[in-house]
Amino acid sequence: MAMNWFLGAIIGLLIYGFGLSIYRLWFHPLSKYPGPRLAALTRWYVAWYIYRGVFYRHVRDLHNQYGDVVRTGPDLIHFNSPATMVDIYGAQANVLKTDEFQVLNIAGSSTIFSAVKKNVHAFKRRTLLPLFNDRSLQPYSDRILRYIERYTSLLGQGTNLSNTSKGNWGPPIRLGEETFCLLYDITSDIALGQSLEMLTSPDWRFVPSLMLRISRRSGMGIAQPLLCKLGIGALMFVTSFAQMRSLVTHILHHVERRLSSSGTFTQKEMVSPMATAQDKNGFKYTTGDIASEITLLIFAGADTTASAMTNAYAYLLHHPSILSRLTDEIRSTFANVDEIRTGSKLTSCHLLYACLDETLRLMPVAANGSFRRVQRGGTKVGGDLIPAGTDISVSAYSLHRKASLFPSPDDFIPDRWLPGSENAVGRNGVPSDPHAFVPFSMGPRGCIGMKLSRMTMSIMLARVVFLYDLRWAPGPRCCHLKKPGQRCDELNKAYLFAHANEVKAQLRPRQT
């Protein structure tokens, strides 16, 4: 009897699976859209490519094969045009973040990144946005400079600073690792009021690798809800629980001490506005909410900026003539390194910002795109009415590498951003469509730390090339690891965010 019941259950599941497959392939409302048949059958298709870290590349390949609208899951469509950016991520879009973003909740508390309800997210954004406007950035700049000075000093160790006439190159340096440590020091200081001191202490150096695992698990969990429902996501993360607990506990204890102190709050840390914020319904942040928000802000701010900066190093090292031009621009603009700070001199360095923009074009931090779920009544995207319950997205990586928007889309050409250049895009180096370049996304869910990130990267890169000459370290590097026909930047992985491949370089003090 038991065997008959078991056999019946198996047969029932097979019939259900067969019927569901037939429905998804030929009768589903999205069946009219082109895409791989396997993708139409299951969300495990997306989860597998995200697990491998190559979904961003695969989406672009699918667009090249099928066009600007591709079905990448049973209920998932990717679009690839600037106009659809507005339709999906604009303030008037009839969409919400998918419920699966709650995988990013920390200790049960939602964050500005994981909040699904618009009113909850709006309250969090109103609370934090004043910390990232132009007026607030200036107090941050002096603190950022202190860490960048420490960073450039550490990079110079072993370069024989006392005898530059010999032109000695220093030992190989893992620029990516040191850059991640710098950015985690900066973001923890700004967000928490206390740095993790990763540049000078090994205690928290596990954090970037921990966050990489979180990014992978979260990206997969958002793509395939069953990962969390079946507990598979937790199993993937079981070896990291202790590290995550220690980090969150450290942040929570500091927040508790800060909230219990008798000192007056200032706007110099992000704990302050959250501690006093209250919406019209009386909602306030709890201590746990603040700790969760701070943890996410540190992770998102440091990881994305550090990856972008590491990629900038890689592109410049691959293009020594551009690196030489950038070096000349910085050294001819500033008389000494202390002059390199926010201000008109820095903003006059057009090639500097062009290099950063070109890096973000080629490898945007949210390369996979961010899913949005269509709400009741459907929504128009690119002229098509998309039914409720559909997840929709635009991959910034695919959009930025569209030849009709950016000629020679796979080439590192900073001049495309320079007014008057023969390679300039649009008019005066500005894309004719403002939504063609969206490295920080757009709309009410766009990155609130965009200005802070660009300020940090510009000062950092300018100071490094002012002080040092750079070259690849001897031995194997990305060019030796790639497969035939593969570009070096395709070695990057992208999960929740893009993660740069390590850059091993040598530095020497400037010779002139």
XYZ file of C-alpha atoms in Angstrom:
512
model
C 0.000 0.000 0.000
C 2.801 2.390 0.957
C 4.614 1.571 -2.275
C 1.473 2.256 -4.306
C 1.042 5.609 -2.537
C 4.655 6.535 -3.221
C 4.410 5.498 -6.860
C 1.185 7.457 -7.245
C 2.817 10.554 -5.779
C 5.731 10.266 -8.199
C 3.401 9.855 -11.166
C 1.318 12.796 -9.973
C 4.398 15.006 -9.709
C 5.533 13.987 -13.179
C 2.124 14.780 -14.657
C 2.060 18.125 -12.833
C 5.586 18.960 -14.014
C 4.754 18.002 -17.589
C 1.568 20.062 -17.561
C 3.344 23.060 -16.006
C 6.073 22.853 -18.643
C 3.525 22.797 -21.461
C 1.764 25.805 -19.946
C 4.942 27.843 -19.460
C 6.254 27.104 -22.936
C 3.099 27.671 -24.999
C 0.230 29.122 -22.963
C 1.822 31.436 -20.402
C 1.188 35.191 -20.981
C 4.942 35.624 -21.498
C 5.258 32.764 -23.985
C 5.184 35.271 -26.874
C 8.562 36.686 -25.831
C 11.729 35.068 -27.203
C 14.327 33.426 -25.015
C 15.870 30.074 -24.111
C 13.315 27.288 -23.618
C 15.014 26.154 -20.420
C 14.751 29.658 -18.970
C 11.004 29.641 -19.644
C 10.666 26.446 -17.612
C 12.383 27.351 -14.345
C 13.964 30.149 -12.281
C 16.776 27.722 -11.462
C 18.138 28.766 -14.863
C 18.838 32.299 -13.609
C 20.018 31.067 -10.204
C 22.599 28.800 -11.846
C 24.130 31.607 -13.896
C 24.189 33.910 -10.869
C 25.842 31.153 -8.829
C 28.593 31.056 -11.456
C 28.819 34.858 -11.413
C 28.296 35.169 -15.178
C 24.603 36.045 -15.488
C 25.437 39.611 -16.575
C 27.396 38.268 -19.546
C 24.731 35.706 -20.381
C 21.974 38.329 -20.455
C 23.982 40.359 -22.935
C 24.491 37.267 -25.107
C 20.744 36.648 -25.003
C 20.007 40.218 -26.085
C 22.475 39.849 -28.942
C 20.685 36.658 -29.975
C 17.028 37.501 -29.381
C 16.797 41.311 -29.316
C 15.950 43.987 -26.778
C 13.233 41.962 -25.028
C 14.160 38.529 -23.702
C 12.324 36.093 -21.463
C 14.919 34.937 -18.943
C 12.590 33.065 -16.582
C 9.046 31.682 -16.407
C 7.890 35.061 -15.072
C 10.968 37.199 -15.805
C 11.726 39.529 -18.718
C 14.889 41.529 -19.397
C 14.707 44.690 -21.483
C 17.581 46.552 -23.111
C 16.791 50.153 -24.026
C 17.095 53.520 -22.249
C 13.344 54.126 -22.495
C 12.586 50.967 -20.554
C 14.803 52.182 -17.716
C 12.186 54.884 -17.057
C 9.288 52.454 -17.516
C 10.734 50.051 -14.936
C 12.663 52.179 -12.444
C 10.947 55.561 -12.757
C 8.839 57.009 -9.955
C 5.568 56.402 -11.819
C 6.205 52.736 -12.626
C 3.530 50.361 -11.303
C 6.104 48.056 -9.773
C 7.658 47.118 -6.452
C 10.901 45.482 -5.537
C 10.294 41.747 -5.434
C 9.539 40.187 -2.053
C 12.701 38.142 -2.414
C 14.804 41.237 -1.669
C 13.913 40.593 1.955
C 16.686 38.014 1.891
C 18.804 41.108 2.598
C 17.008 41.817 5.866
C 19.466 41.655 8.744
C 18.318 40.196 12.066
C 14.737 40.562 10.868
C 15.016 44.285 10.093
C 14.482 45.694 6.623
C 16.959 48.171 5.166
C 16.807 50.885 2.541
C 17.947 48.250 0.048
C 15.552 45.457 1.052
C 12.388 47.417 1.917
C 9.628 46.363 -0.469
C 6.798 48.737 0.480
C 7.163 52.162 -1.112
C 6.186 54.094 2.014
C 8.748 52.251 4.142
C 11.485 52.816 1.591
C 10.502 56.472 1.162
C 10.800 57.056 4.919
C 14.232 55.436 5.013
C 15.405 57.380 1.967
C 14.155 60.709 3.372
C 16.050 59.957 6.564
C 19.365 59.126 4.910
C 19.376 61.267 1.754
C 20.415 64.517 3.513
C 23.648 62.781 4.498
C 24.612 62.424 0.845
C 23.828 65.855 -0.579
C 26.516 68.320 -1.665
C 26.498 70.196 1.639
C 27.041 67.029 3.668
C 29.881 65.709 1.514
C 32.352 68.410 2.561
C 32.638 67.291 6.217
C 33.227 63.761 4.935
C 36.060 64.796 2.633
C 38.571 65.516 5.392
C 37.902 62.143 6.995
C 38.175 60.408 3.637
C 41.489 62.157 2.975
C 42.980 60.781 6.193
C 42.283 57.227 5.115
C 43.476 57.824 1.554
C 46.734 59.263 2.931
C 47.163 56.103 4.981
C 46.359 53.994 1.923
C 48.852 55.733 -0.376
C 51.508 55.512 2.332
C 50.959 51.761 2.711
C 51.082 51.302 -1.064
C 54.461 53.045 -1.068
C 56.067 50.737 1.477
C 58.949 48.899 -0.123
C 59.338 51.317 -3.031
C 62.554 52.804 -1.609
C 61.101 56.260 -1.115
C 64.447 57.565 0.119
C 66.236 56.741 -3.113
C 63.941 57.500 -5.992
C 66.783 58.223 -8.397
C 67.280 54.499 -8.907
C 63.692 54.163 -10.024
C 63.151 51.090 -7.904
C 59.863 49.286 -8.341
C 58.294 48.018 -5.154
C 57.147 44.457 -4.471
C 53.936 43.188 -6.077
C 50.847 44.617 -4.384
C 47.306 43.253 -4.402
C 45.696 46.574 -5.272
C 42.207 45.141 -5.055
C 42.656 43.807 -1.527
C 44.141 47.056 -0.234
C 41.448 49.084 -1.980
C 38.689 47.028 -0.379
C 40.276 47.562 3.038
C 40.437 51.310 2.421
C 36.793 51.549 1.389
C 35.578 49.490 4.331
C 37.559 51.779 6.647
C 36.000 54.850 5.052
C 32.410 53.614 4.954
C 32.487 52.219 8.497
C 33.840 55.539 9.790
C 31.180 57.549 7.965
C 28.281 55.199 8.691
C 29.168 54.118 12.211
C 31.487 56.809 13.471
C 34.133 54.154 14.086
C 36.416 52.594 11.487
C 37.031 48.869 11.134
C 40.735 49.785 10.688
C 41.245 47.096 8.068
C 44.206 48.871 6.466
C 46.284 48.523 9.616
C 44.778 45.564 11.480
C 43.934 41.994 10.397
C 40.960 41.678 12.770
C 38.255 42.478 10.230
C 40.013 41.591 6.980
C 37.627 38.672 6.544
C 34.770 41.100 5.843
C 35.227 41.492 2.038
C 35.221 37.717 1.488
C 32.238 37.409 3.840
C 30.370 40.033 1.860
C 31.232 38.243 -1.383
C 29.514 35.124 -0.029
C 26.534 37.201 1.098
C 26.337 38.780 -2.352
C 26.321 35.378 -4.016
C 23.707 33.891 -1.690
C 21.509 36.988 -1.887
C 21.714 37.240 -5.665
C 20.678 33.606 -6.001
C 17.919 33.966 -3.392
C 16.398 36.928 -5.217
C 16.511 35.012 -8.511
C 15.085 31.754 -7.118
C 12.784 32.091 -4.074
C 12.874 28.335 -3.438
C 16.483 28.659 -2.283
C 15.316 30.382 0.881
C 12.001 28.564 1.239
C 13.757 25.189 1.179
C 16.559 26.366 3.455
C 19.211 25.875 0.771
C 20.343 29.488 1.088
C 20.958 29.011 4.803
C 22.969 25.853 4.134
C 25.115 27.752 1.623
C 25.859 30.327 4.301
C 26.258 28.076 7.340
C 30.059 28.405 7.480
C 29.752 32.207 7.494
C 27.218 32.593 10.316
C 29.863 33.110 12.996
C 31.648 35.827 11.029
C 28.385 37.582 10.196
C 27.272 37.404 13.813
C 30.526 38.928 15.035
C 30.256 41.824 12.562
C 26.609 42.601 13.316
C 27.230 42.267 17.067
C 30.158 44.683 16.827
C 28.008 47.210 14.987
C 25.045 46.691 17.335
C 27.172 47.241 20.435
C 28.598 50.453 18.996
C 25.121 51.703 18.071
C 23.895 50.929 21.596
C 26.812 52.817 23.128
C 26.216 55.728 20.786
C 22.506 55.886 21.585
C 23.079 55.667 25.322
C 25.760 58.365 25.357
C 24.899 61.755 26.723
C 26.676 63.565 23.893
C 24.825 65.575 21.297
C 24.205 63.885 17.963
C 25.882 65.358 14.908
C 25.440 64.737 11.193
C 28.934 63.245 10.989
C 27.707 59.688 11.291
C 24.638 57.913 10.004
C 23.459 56.718 13.400
C 22.384 60.269 14.219
C 19.501 60.908 11.787
C 18.094 57.412 12.229
C 18.025 57.808 16.004
C 15.759 60.850 15.784
C 13.719 60.057 12.647
C 9.974 59.500 12.846
C 7.388 59.267 10.098
C 3.844 60.648 10.142
C 2.515 57.371 11.537
C 4.913 57.442 14.458
C 7.268 54.789 13.109
C 10.774 54.996 14.533
C 13.960 53.054 14.041
C 14.728 50.516 16.755
C 18.315 49.922 17.803
C 18.265 46.717 15.756
C 16.913 48.588 12.731
C 19.762 51.094 12.954
C 22.395 48.361 13.282
C 20.942 46.519 10.282
C 20.844 49.679 8.187
C 24.428 50.543 9.101
C 25.616 47.023 8.234
C 23.991 47.185 4.810
C 25.265 50.709 4.110
C 28.831 49.687 4.961
C 28.605 46.607 2.764
C 26.932 48.278 -0.221
C 29.030 51.443 -0.065
C 32.399 49.785 0.348
C 31.957 46.790 -1.909
C 30.626 48.645 -4.925
C 33.116 51.519 -4.783
C 36.078 49.222 -4.158
C 35.134 46.994 -7.094
C 34.766 50.003 -9.384
C 38.112 51.393 -8.255
C 39.864 48.043 -8.740
C 38.411 47.820 -12.238
C 39.681 51.337 -12.971
C 43.206 50.232 -12.057
C 42.867 47.196 -14.318
C 41.637 49.155 -17.338
C 44.374 51.771 -16.942
C 47.097 49.142 -16.585
C 45.785 47.472 -19.730
C 46.009 50.836 -21.525
C 49.371 52.389 -20.551
C 48.989 55.271 -23.009
C 45.785 56.387 -21.270
C 47.412 55.915 -17.874
C 50.278 58.121 -19.055
C 47.863 60.839 -20.209
C 46.008 60.688 -16.907
C 49.271 60.904 -14.981
C 50.297 63.971 -16.990
C 46.923 65.609 -16.373
C 47.077 65.117 -12.606
C 50.736 66.067 -12.186
C 50.388 69.186 -14.322
C 47.276 70.310 -12.448
C 48.500 69.938 -8.868
C 51.742 71.255 -7.367
C 51.671 68.824 -4.446
C 49.567 65.924 -3.244
C 47.866 67.956 -0.510
C 46.154 70.046 -3.186
C 44.275 66.975 -4.380
C 40.941 67.314 -2.653
C 37.406 68.308 -3.581
C 37.222 71.592 -5.440
C 37.496 73.268 -8.812
C 41.019 71.984 -9.525
C 39.921 68.393 -9.171
C 36.795 68.855 -11.256
C 38.933 70.434 -13.997
C 40.640 67.060 -14.504
C 38.301 65.916 -17.247
C 40.252 62.801 -18.205
C 40.164 61.634 -14.582
C 36.375 61.629 -14.523
C 36.241 60.225 -18.046
C 38.305 57.223 -16.915
C 35.958 56.641 -13.979
C 32.845 56.970 -16.145
C 34.256 54.617 -18.748
C 35.068 52.081 -16.028
C 31.505 52.282 -14.718
C 30.145 51.981 -18.236
C 32.093 48.815 -18.922
C 31.475 47.271 -15.493
C 28.555 48.871 -13.617
C 28.272 47.861 -9.988
C 24.773 46.366 -10.428
C 25.673 44.536 -13.624
C 22.878 41.941 -13.435
C 20.108 44.481 -13.076
C 17.567 44.751 -10.272
C 14.243 42.913 -10.501
C 10.926 44.738 -10.139
C 7.551 43.007 -9.793
C 4.604 44.345 -11.779
C 1.611 45.153 -9.585
C -2.140 44.742 -10.142
C -3.302 46.270 -13.403
C -0.015 45.645 -15.188
C 2.406 48.231 -16.499
C 3.564 49.489 -19.894
C 7.203 48.769 -20.736
C 8.500 49.736 -24.156
C 4.919 49.955 -25.418
C 3.977 46.443 -24.233
C 1.493 45.855 -21.410
C 3.261 43.550 -18.973
C 0.890 41.528 -16.770
C 0.854 41.691 -12.981
C 3.158 39.266 -11.225
C 5.868 39.515 -13.880
C 9.399 40.366 -12.788
C 11.121 42.840 -15.109
C 14.646 44.209 -15.274
C 17.296 46.014 -17.294
C 20.905 44.865 -17.096
C 23.085 47.982 -16.994
C 25.957 45.876 -18.341
C 23.985 44.981 -21.474
C 22.664 48.513 -21.903
C 26.096 50.114 -21.551
C 27.570 47.755 -24.146
C 24.948 48.371 -26.785
C 26.735 49.446 -29.962
C 23.950 51.800 -31.034
C 24.484 53.778 -27.820
C 28.245 53.433 -27.430
C 30.291 52.626 -30.563
C 33.064 50.064 -29.983
C 31.164 49.103 -26.822
C 33.733 46.637 -25.472
C 36.693 49.016 -25.732
C 38.004 51.220 -22.933
C 37.748 54.669 -24.534
C 37.611 57.423 -21.896
C 37.718 60.016 -24.688
C 34.104 59.220 -25.480
C 33.252 61.297 -22.385
C 35.419 64.282 -23.362
C 33.799 67.260 -25.121
C 35.367 67.905 -28.508
C 36.871 64.438 -28.835
C 36.295 62.633 -32.114
C 35.107 59.677 -30.025
C 32.692 61.750 -27.925
C 29.269 60.210 -27.439
C 26.149 62.276 -27.981
C 26.781 65.961 -27.635
C 29.902 67.187 -25.832
C 30.602 63.787 -24.323
C 27.121 63.402 -22.837
C 24.897 60.568 -24.145
C 21.964 61.932 -26.117
C 19.657 59.809 -23.970
C 20.268 60.475 -20.257
C 19.127 56.961 -19.394
C 21.729 55.268 -21.585
C 24.314 55.501 -18.789
C 22.955 54.263 -15.453
C 25.823 52.792 -13.394
C 24.030 53.693 -10.146
C 20.528 52.856 -11.451
C 17.938 55.649 -11.376
C 14.655 56.781 -9.905
C 13.541 56.611 -6.259
C 15.566 53.438 -5.760
C 18.754 54.807 -7.307
C 21.942 54.718 -5.253
C 21.902 57.477 -2.621
C 25.682 57.277 -2.222
C 26.549 58.024 -5.856
C 28.139 61.424 -5.183
C 30.118 60.137 -2.215
C 31.386 57.209 -4.270
C 32.513 59.409 -7.172
C 34.179 61.880 -4.810
C 36.113 59.101 -3.079
C 37.227 57.457 -6.317
C 38.351 60.709 -7.932
C 40.514 61.780 -4.968
C 41.881 58.295 -4.542
C 42.882 57.724 -8.169
C 44.294 61.237 -8.550
C 46.505 60.875 -5.480
C 47.798 57.447 -6.471
C 48.854 58.497 -9.985
C 50.271 61.780 -8.649
C 52.557 59.930 -6.220
C 53.399 56.761 -8.119
C 54.114 55.194 -11.461
C 52.214 51.924 -11.911
C 52.772 48.765 -13.913
C 51.586 45.178 -13.878
C 53.483 42.929 -11.484
C 55.583 40.247 -13.212
C 54.058 36.808 -13.529
C 50.576 35.528 -14.347
C 47.782 38.082 -14.506
C 44.328 38.230 -15.989
C 45.540 37.984 -19.582
C 47.005 34.563 -18.836
C 43.852 33.306 -17.106
C 41.261 34.160 -19.728
C 40.027 31.692 -22.312
C 40.646 32.234 -26.047
C 38.437 35.050 -27.290
C 37.576 36.143 -23.770
C 38.170 39.694 -22.554
C 39.971 40.218 -19.273
C 37.057 42.075 -17.710
C 34.901 39.007 -18.316
C 36.797 37.344 -15.464
C 34.835 39.582 -13.094
C 31.994 37.927 -11.215
C 28.615 39.506 -10.531
C 26.147 38.286 -7.931
C 24.104 40.880 -6.053
C 26.835 43.357 -7.041
C 29.762 43.106 -9.449
C 33.060 41.996 -7.931
C 36.349 42.926 -9.552
C 39.102 40.477 -10.340
C 42.260 41.043 -8.281
C 44.872 43.418 -9.723
C 48.514 42.728 -8.897
C 50.699 45.718 -9.634
C 54.028 47.305 -8.813
C 54.511 50.927 -7.824
C 57.461 53.252 -7.699
C 57.680 56.878 -6.583
C 57.211 59.324 -9.442
C 60.430 60.077 -11.285
C 59.723 63.729 -12.072
